[in-house]
PDB file of N, CA and C in Angstrom:
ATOM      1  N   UNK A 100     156.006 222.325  58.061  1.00 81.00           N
ATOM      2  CA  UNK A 100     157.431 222.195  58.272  1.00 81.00           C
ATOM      3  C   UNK A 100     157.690 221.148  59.337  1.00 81.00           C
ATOM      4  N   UNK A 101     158.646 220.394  59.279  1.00 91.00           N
ATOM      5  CA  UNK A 101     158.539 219.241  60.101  1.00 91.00           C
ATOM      6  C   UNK A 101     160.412 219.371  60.444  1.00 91.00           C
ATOM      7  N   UNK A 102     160.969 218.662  61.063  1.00 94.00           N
ATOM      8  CA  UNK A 102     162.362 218.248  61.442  1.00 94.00           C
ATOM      9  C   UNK A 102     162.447 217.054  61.646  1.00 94.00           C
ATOM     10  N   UNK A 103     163.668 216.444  61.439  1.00 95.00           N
ATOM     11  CA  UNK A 103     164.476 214.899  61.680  1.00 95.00           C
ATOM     12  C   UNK A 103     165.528 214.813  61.712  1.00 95.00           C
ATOM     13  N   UNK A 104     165.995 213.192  62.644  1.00 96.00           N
ATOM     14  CA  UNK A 104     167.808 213.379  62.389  1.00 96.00           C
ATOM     15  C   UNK A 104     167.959 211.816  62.032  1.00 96.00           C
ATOM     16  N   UNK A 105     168.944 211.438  61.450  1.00 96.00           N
ATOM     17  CA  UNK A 105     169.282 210.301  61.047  1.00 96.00           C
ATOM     18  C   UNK A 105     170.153 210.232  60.350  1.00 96.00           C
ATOM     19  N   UNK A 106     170.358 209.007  59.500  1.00 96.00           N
ATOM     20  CA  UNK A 106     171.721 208.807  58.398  1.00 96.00           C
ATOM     21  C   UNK A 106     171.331 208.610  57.540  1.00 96.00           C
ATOM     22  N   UNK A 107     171.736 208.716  56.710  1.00 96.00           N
ATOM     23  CA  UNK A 107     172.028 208.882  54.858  1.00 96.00           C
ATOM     24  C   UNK A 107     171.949 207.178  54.685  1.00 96.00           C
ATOM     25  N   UNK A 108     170.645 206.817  53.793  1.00 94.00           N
ATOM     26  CA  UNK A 108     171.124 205.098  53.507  1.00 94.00           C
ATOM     27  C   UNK A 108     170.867 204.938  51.793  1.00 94.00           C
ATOM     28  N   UNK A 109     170.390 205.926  51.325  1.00 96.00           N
ATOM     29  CA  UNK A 109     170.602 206.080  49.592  1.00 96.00           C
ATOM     30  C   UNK A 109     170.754 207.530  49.212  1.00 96.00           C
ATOM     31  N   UNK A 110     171.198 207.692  47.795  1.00 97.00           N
ATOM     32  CA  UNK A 110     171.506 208.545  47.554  1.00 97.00           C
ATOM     33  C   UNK A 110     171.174 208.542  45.871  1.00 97.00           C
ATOM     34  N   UNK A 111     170.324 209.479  45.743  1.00 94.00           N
ATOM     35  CA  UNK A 111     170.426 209.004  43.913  1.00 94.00           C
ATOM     36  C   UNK A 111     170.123 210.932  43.188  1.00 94.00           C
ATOM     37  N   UNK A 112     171.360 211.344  42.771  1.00 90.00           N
ATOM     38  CA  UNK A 112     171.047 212.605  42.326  1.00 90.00           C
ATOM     39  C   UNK A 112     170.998 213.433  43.488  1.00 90.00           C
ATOM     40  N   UNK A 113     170.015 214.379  43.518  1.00 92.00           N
ATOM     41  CA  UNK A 113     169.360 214.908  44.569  1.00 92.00           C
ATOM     42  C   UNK A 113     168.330 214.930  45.438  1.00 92.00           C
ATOM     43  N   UNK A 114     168.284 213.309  45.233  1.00 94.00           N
ATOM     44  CA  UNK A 114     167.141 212.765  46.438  1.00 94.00           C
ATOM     45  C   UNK A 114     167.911 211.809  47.614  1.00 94.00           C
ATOM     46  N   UNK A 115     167.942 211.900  48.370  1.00 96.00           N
ATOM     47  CA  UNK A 115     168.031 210.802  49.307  1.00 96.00           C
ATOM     48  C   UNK A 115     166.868 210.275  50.463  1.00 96.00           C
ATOM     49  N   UNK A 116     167.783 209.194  51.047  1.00 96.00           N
ATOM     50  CA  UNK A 116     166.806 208.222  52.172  1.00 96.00           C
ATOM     51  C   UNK A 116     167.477 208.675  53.051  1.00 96.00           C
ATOM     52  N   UNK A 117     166.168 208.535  54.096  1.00 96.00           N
ATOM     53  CA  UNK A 117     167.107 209.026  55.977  1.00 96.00           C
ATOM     54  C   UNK A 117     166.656 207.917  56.277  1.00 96.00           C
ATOM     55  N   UNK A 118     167.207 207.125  57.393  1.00 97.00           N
ATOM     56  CA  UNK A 118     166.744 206.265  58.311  1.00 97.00           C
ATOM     57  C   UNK A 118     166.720 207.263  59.449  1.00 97.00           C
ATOM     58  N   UNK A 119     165.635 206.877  60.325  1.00 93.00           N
ATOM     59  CA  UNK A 119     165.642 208.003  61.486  1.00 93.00           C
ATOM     60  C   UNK A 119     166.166 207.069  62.654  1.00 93.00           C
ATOM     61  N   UNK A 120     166.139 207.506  64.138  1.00 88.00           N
ATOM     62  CA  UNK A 120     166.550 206.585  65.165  1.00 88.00           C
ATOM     63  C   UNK A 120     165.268 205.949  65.291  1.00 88.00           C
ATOM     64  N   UNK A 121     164.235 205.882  65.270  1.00 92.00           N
ATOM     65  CA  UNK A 121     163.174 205.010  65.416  1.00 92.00           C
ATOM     66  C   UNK A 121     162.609 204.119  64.333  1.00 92.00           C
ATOM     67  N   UNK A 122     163.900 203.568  63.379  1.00 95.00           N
ATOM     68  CA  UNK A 122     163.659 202.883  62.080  1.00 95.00           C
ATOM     69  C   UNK A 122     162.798 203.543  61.166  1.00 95.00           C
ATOM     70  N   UNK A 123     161.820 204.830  60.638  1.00 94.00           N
ATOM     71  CA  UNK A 123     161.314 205.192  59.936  1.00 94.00           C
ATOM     72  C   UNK A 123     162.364 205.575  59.044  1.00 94.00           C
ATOM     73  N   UNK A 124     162.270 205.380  57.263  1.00 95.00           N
ATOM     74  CA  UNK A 124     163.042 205.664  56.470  1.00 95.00           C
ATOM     75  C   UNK A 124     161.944 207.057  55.316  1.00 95.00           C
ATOM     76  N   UNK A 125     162.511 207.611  55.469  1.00 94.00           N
ATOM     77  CA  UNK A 125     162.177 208.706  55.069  1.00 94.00           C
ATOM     78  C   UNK A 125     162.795 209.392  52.813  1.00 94.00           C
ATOM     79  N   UNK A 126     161.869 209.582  52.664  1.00 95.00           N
ATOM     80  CA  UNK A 126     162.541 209.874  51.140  1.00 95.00           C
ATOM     81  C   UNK A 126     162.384 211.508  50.977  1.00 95.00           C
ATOM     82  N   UNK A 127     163.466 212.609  51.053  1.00 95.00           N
ATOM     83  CA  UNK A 127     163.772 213.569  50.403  1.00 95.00           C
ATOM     84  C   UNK A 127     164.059 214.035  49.316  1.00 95.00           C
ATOM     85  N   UNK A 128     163.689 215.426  48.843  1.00 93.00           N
ATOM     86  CA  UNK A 128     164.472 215.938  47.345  1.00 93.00           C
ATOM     87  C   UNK A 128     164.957 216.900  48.253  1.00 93.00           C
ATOM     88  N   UNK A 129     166.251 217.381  47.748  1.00 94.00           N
ATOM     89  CA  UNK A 129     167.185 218.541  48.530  1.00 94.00           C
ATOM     90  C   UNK A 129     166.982 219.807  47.621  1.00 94.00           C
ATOM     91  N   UNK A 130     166.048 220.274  48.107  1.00 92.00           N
ATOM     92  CA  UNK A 130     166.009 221.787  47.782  1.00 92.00           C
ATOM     93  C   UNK A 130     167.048 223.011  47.416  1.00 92.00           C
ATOM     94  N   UNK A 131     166.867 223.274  46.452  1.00 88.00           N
ATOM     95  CA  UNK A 131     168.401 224.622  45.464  1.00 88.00           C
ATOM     96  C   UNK A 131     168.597 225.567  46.979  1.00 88.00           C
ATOM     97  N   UNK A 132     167.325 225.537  47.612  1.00 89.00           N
ATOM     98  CA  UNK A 132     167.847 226.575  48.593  1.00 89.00           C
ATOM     99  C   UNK A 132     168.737 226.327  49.891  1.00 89.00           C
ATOM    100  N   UNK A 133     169.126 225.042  50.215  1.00 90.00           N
ATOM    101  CA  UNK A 133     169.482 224.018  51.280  1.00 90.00           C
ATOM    102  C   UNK A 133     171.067 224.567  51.282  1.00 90.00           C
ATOM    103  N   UNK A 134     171.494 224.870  51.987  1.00 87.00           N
ATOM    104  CA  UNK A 134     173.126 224.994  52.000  1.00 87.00           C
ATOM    105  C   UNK A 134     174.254 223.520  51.840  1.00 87.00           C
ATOM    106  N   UNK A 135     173.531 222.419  51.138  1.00 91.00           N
ATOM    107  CA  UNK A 135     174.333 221.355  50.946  1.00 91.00           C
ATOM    108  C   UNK A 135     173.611 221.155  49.368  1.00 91.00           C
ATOM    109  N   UNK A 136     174.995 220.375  48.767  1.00 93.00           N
ATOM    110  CA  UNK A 136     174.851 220.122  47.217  1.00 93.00           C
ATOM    111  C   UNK A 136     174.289 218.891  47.247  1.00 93.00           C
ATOM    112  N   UNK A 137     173.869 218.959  46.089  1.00 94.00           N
ATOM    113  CA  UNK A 137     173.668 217.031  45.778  1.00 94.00           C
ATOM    114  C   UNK A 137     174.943 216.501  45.781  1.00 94.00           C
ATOM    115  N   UNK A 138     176.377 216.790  44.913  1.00 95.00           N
ATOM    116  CA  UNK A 138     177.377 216.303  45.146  1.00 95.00           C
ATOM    117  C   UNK A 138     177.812 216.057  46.205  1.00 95.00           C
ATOM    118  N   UNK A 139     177.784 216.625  47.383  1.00 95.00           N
ATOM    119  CA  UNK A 139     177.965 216.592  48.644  1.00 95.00           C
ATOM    120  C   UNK A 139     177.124 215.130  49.678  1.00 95.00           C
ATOM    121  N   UNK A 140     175.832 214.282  49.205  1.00 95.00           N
ATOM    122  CA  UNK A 140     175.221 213.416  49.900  1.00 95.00           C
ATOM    123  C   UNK A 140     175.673 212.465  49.900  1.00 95.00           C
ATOM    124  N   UNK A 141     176.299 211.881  48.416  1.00 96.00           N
ATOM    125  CA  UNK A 141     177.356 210.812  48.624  1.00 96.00           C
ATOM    126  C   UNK A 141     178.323 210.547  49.737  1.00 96.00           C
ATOM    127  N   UNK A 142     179.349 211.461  49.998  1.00 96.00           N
ATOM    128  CA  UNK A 142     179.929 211.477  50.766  1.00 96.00           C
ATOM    129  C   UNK A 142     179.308 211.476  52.543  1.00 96.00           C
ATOM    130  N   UNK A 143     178.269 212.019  52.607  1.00 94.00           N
ATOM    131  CA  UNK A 143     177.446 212.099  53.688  1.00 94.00           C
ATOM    132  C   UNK A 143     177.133 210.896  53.797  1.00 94.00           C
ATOM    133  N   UNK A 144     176.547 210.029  53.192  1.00 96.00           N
ATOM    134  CA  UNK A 144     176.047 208.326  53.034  1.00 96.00           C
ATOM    135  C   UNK A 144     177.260 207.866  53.587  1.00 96.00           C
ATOM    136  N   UNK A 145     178.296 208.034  53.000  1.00 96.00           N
ATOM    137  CA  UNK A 145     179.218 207.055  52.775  1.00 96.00           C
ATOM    138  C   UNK A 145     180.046 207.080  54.339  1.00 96.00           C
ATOM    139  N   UNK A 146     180.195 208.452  55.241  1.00 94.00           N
ATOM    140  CA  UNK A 146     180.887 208.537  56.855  1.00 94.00           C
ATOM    141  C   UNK A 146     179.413 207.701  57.331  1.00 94.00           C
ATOM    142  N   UNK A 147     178.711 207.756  57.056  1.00 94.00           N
ATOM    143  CA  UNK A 147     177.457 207.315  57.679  1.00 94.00           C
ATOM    144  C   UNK A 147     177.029 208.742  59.085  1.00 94.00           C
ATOM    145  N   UNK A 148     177.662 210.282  58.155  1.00 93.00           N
ATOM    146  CA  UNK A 148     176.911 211.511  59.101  1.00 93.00           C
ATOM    147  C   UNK A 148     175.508 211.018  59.367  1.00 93.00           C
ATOM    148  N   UNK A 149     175.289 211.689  61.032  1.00 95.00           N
ATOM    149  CA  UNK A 149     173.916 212.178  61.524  1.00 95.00           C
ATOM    150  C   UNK A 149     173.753 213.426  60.985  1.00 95.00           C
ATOM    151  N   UNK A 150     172.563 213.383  60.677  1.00 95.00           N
ATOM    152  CA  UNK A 150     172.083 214.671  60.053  1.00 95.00           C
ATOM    153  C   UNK A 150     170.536 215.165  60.823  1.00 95.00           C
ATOM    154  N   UNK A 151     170.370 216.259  60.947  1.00 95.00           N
ATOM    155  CA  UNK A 151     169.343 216.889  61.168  1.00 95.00           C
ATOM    156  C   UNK A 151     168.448 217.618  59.755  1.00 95.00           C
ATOM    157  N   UNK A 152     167.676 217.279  59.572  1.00 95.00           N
ATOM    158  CA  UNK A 152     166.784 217.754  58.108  1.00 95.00           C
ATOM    159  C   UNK A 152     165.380 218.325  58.166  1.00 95.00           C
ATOM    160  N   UNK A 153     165.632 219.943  58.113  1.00 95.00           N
ATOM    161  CA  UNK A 153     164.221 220.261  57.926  1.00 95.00           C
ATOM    162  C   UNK A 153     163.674 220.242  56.756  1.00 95.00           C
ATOM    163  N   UNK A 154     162.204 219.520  56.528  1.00 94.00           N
ATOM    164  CA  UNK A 154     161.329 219.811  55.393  1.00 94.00           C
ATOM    165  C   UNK A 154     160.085 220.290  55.780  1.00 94.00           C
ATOM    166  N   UNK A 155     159.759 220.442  54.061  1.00 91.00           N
ATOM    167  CA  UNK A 155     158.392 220.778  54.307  1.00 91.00           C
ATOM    168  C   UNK A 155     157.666 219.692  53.413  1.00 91.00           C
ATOM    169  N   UNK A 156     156.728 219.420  53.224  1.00 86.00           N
ATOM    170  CA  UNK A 156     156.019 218.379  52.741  1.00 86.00           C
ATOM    171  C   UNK A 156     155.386 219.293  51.493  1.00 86.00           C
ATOM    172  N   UNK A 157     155.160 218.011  50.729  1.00 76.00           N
ATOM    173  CA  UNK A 157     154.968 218.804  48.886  1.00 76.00           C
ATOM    174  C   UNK A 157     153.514 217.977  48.755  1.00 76.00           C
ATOM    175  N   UNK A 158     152.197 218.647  48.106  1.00 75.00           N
ATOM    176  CA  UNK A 158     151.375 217.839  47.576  1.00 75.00           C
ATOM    177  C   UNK A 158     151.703 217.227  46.379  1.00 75.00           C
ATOM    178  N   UNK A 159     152.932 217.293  45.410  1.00 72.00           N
ATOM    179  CA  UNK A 159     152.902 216.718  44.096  1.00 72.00           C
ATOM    180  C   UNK A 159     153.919 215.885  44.197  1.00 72.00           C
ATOM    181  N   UNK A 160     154.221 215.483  44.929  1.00 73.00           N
ATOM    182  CA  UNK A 160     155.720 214.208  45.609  1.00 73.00           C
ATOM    183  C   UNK A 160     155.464 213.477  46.634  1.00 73.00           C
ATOM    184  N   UNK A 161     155.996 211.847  46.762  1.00 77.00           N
ATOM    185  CA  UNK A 161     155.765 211.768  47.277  1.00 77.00           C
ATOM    186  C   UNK A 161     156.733 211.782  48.755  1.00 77.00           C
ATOM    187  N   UNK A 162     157.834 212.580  48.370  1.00 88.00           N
ATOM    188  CA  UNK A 162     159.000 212.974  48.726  1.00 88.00           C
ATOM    189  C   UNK A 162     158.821 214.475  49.870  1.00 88.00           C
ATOM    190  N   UNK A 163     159.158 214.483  51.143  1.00 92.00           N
ATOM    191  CA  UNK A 163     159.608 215.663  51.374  1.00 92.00           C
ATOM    192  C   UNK A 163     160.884 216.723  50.783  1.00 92.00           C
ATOM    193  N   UNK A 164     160.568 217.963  50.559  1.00 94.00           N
ATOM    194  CA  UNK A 164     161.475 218.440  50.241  1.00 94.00           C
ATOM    195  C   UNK A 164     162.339 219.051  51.392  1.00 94.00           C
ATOM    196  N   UNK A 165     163.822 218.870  51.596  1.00 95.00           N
ATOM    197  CA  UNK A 165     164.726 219.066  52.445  1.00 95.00           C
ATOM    198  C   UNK A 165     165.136 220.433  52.172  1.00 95.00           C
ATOM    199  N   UNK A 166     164.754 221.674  53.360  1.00 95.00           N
ATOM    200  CA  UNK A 166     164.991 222.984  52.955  1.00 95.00           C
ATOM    201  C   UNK A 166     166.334 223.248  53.436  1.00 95.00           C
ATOM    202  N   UNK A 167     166.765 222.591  54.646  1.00 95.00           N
ATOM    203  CA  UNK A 167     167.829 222.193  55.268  1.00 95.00           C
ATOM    204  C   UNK A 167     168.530 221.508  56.169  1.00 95.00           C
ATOM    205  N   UNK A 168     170.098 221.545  55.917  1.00 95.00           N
ATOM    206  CA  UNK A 168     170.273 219.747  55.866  1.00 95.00           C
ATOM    207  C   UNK A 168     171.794 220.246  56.906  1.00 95.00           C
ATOM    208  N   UNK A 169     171.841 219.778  58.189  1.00 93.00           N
ATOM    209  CA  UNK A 169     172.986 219.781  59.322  1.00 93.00           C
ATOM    210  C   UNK A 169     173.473 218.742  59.270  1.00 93.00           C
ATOM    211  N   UNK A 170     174.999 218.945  59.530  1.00 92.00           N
ATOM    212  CA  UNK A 170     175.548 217.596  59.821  1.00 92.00           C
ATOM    213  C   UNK A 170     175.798 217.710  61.867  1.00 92.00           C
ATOM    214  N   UNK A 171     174.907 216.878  62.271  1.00 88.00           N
ATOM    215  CA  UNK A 171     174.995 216.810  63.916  1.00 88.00           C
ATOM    216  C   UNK A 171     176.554 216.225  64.177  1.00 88.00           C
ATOM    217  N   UNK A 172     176.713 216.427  65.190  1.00 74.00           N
ATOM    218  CA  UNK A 172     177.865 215.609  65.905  1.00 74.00           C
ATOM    219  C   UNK A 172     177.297 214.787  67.116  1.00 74.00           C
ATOM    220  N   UNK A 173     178.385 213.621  66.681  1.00 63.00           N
ATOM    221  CA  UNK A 173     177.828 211.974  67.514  1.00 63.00           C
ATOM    222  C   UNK A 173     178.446 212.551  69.056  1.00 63.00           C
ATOM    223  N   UNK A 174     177.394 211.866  69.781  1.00 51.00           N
ATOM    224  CA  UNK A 174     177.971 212.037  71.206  1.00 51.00           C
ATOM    225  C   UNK A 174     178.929 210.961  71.222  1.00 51.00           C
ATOM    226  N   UNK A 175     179.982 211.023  72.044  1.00 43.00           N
ATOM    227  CA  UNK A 175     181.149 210.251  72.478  1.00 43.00           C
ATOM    228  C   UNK A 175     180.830 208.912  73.718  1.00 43.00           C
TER     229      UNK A 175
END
């Protein structure tokens, strides 16, 4: 199980890209169990939300799967 925070920079279905704050771009599948939809990432991409994302890592992907997905709030 791992954690990250970053922004939304693709979106295709129910996978997306994180960019993290240390430029690593990261590729997720959003897990049925995650309290956010796939319909819902578009819009996440698109404010350009920080997000916090826990996964766990899959041997048959080369994708983490996102078990769950926060929207952080920007410091001022």
């Amino acid at each position: 199980m791992g954690s990250v925070a970053g922004t939304v920079n693709a979106v295709q279905e129910g996978r997306f890209q994180l960019v993290t704050d240390d430029g690593r771009v990261l590729q997720f599948m959003l897990s049925h169990r995650a309290a956010v939809e796939p319909q819902d990432l578009p819009q996440l991409q698109h404010r350009r939300a920080r997000l916090r994302v826990d996964y766990r890592d899959s041997r048959h992907m080369i994708s983490g799967v996102a078990t769950r997905v926060e929207v952080e709030e920007r410091e001022q």
